[in-house]
């Protein structure tokens, strides 16, 4: 009888661990859905697309800045030569 009670207590402990793990899983999933919505794959794809667009915009700005810097440097050189 004592062996059966000990085994049952062990099973109760296992079930309690499963319940805690399930609660942690549900909390993590809820957090994920809050952050990424019900379709995380779609949200990730949209975020990656937005990041690519922003990266391209930054590169255009850098190229424009480099062209402006080059223009200003040549303008300064011309002003020095003209003086």
CSV table of C-alpha atoms in Angstrom, one decimal, residues 10-77:
chain,number,residue,atom,x,y,z
A,10,UNK,CA,5.3,10.7,-7.9
A,11,UNK,CA,2.6,10.8,-10.6
A,12,UNK,CA,0.9,13.8,-8.9
A,13,UNK,CA,4.3,15.6,-9.0
A,14,UNK,CA,4.7,14.8,-12.7
A,15,UNK,CA,1.2,16.2,-13.4
A,16,UNK,CA,2.1,19.3,-11.5
A,17,UNK,CA,5.2,19.8,-13.5
A,18,UNK,CA,3.3,19.3,-16.8
A,19,UNK,CA,0.7,21.8,-15.6
A,20,UNK,CA,3.5,24.4,-14.8
A,21,UNK,CA,5.1,23.8,-18.2
A,22,UNK,CA,1.8,24.2,-19.9
A,23,UNK,CA,1.1,27.4,-18.1
A,24,UNK,CA,4.6,28.8,-19.1
A,25,UNK,CA,4.0,27.7,-22.7
A,26,UNK,CA,0.6,29.5,-22.8
A,27,UNK,CA,2.1,32.6,-21.3
A,28,UNK,CA,4.9,32.6,-23.9
A,29,UNK,CA,2.5,32.0,-26.7
A,30,UNK,CA,0.3,34.8,-25.5
A,31,UNK,CA,3.3,37.1,-25.4
A,32,UNK,CA,4.3,36.1,-28.9
A,33,UNK,CA,0.8,36.7,-30.3
A,34,UNK,CA,0.7,40.1,-28.5
A,35,UNK,CA,4.0,41.0,-30.2
A,36,UNK,CA,3.6,39.4,-33.6
A,37,UNK,CA,-0.2,38.8,-33.9
A,38,UNK,CA,-1.9,35.5,-34.7
A,39,UNK,CA,0.3,34.8,-37.7
A,40,UNK,CA,3.9,35.3,-36.6
A,41,UNK,CA,5.3,34.2,-40.0
A,42,UNK,CA,3.4,36.8,-41.9
A,43,UNK,CA,4.3,39.5,-39.4
A,44,UNK,CA,8.0,38.5,-39.6
A,45,UNK,CA,7.8,38.7,-43.4
A,46,UNK,CA,6.2,42.1,-43.3
A,47,UNK,CA,8.8,43.4,-40.8
A,48,UNK,CA,11.7,42.1,-43.0
A,49,UNK,CA,10.2,43.8,-46.0
A,50,UNK,CA,9.9,47.1,-44.1
A,51,UNK,CA,13.5,46.7,-42.9
A,52,UNK,CA,14.7,46.2,-46.4
A,53,UNK,CA,12.8,49.3,-47.6
A,54,UNK,CA,14.4,51.4,-44.7
A,55,UNK,CA,17.8,50.0,-45.5
A,56,UNK,CA,17.4,51.1,-49.1
A,57,UNK,CA,16.3,54.5,-48.0
A,58,UNK,CA,19.3,54.9,-45.8
A,59,UNK,CA,21.6,53.9,-48.6
A,60,UNK,CA,20.0,56.5,-50.9
A,61,UNK,CA,20.5,59.1,-48.2
A,62,UNK,CA,24.2,58.1,-47.7
A,63,UNK,CA,24.7,58.4,-51.5
A,64,UNK,CA,23.1,61.8,-51.6
A,65,UNK,CA,25.2,63.0,-48.7
A,66,UNK,CA,28.4,61.7,-50.4
A,67,UNK,CA,27.4,63.6,-53.6
A,68,UNK,CA,26.7,66.7,-51.6
A,69,UNK,CA,30.0,66.5,-49.8
A,70,UNK,CA,31.8,66.0,-53.1
A,71,UNK,CA,30.0,69.0,-54.6
A,72,UNK,CA,30.7,71.2,-51.6
A,73,UNK,CA,34.4,70.2,-51.7
A,74,UNK,CA,34.7,70.9,-55.4
A,75,UNK,CA,32.9,74.2,-54.9
A,76,UNK,CA,35.3,75.1,-52.1
A,77,UNK,CA,38.3,74.3,-54.4
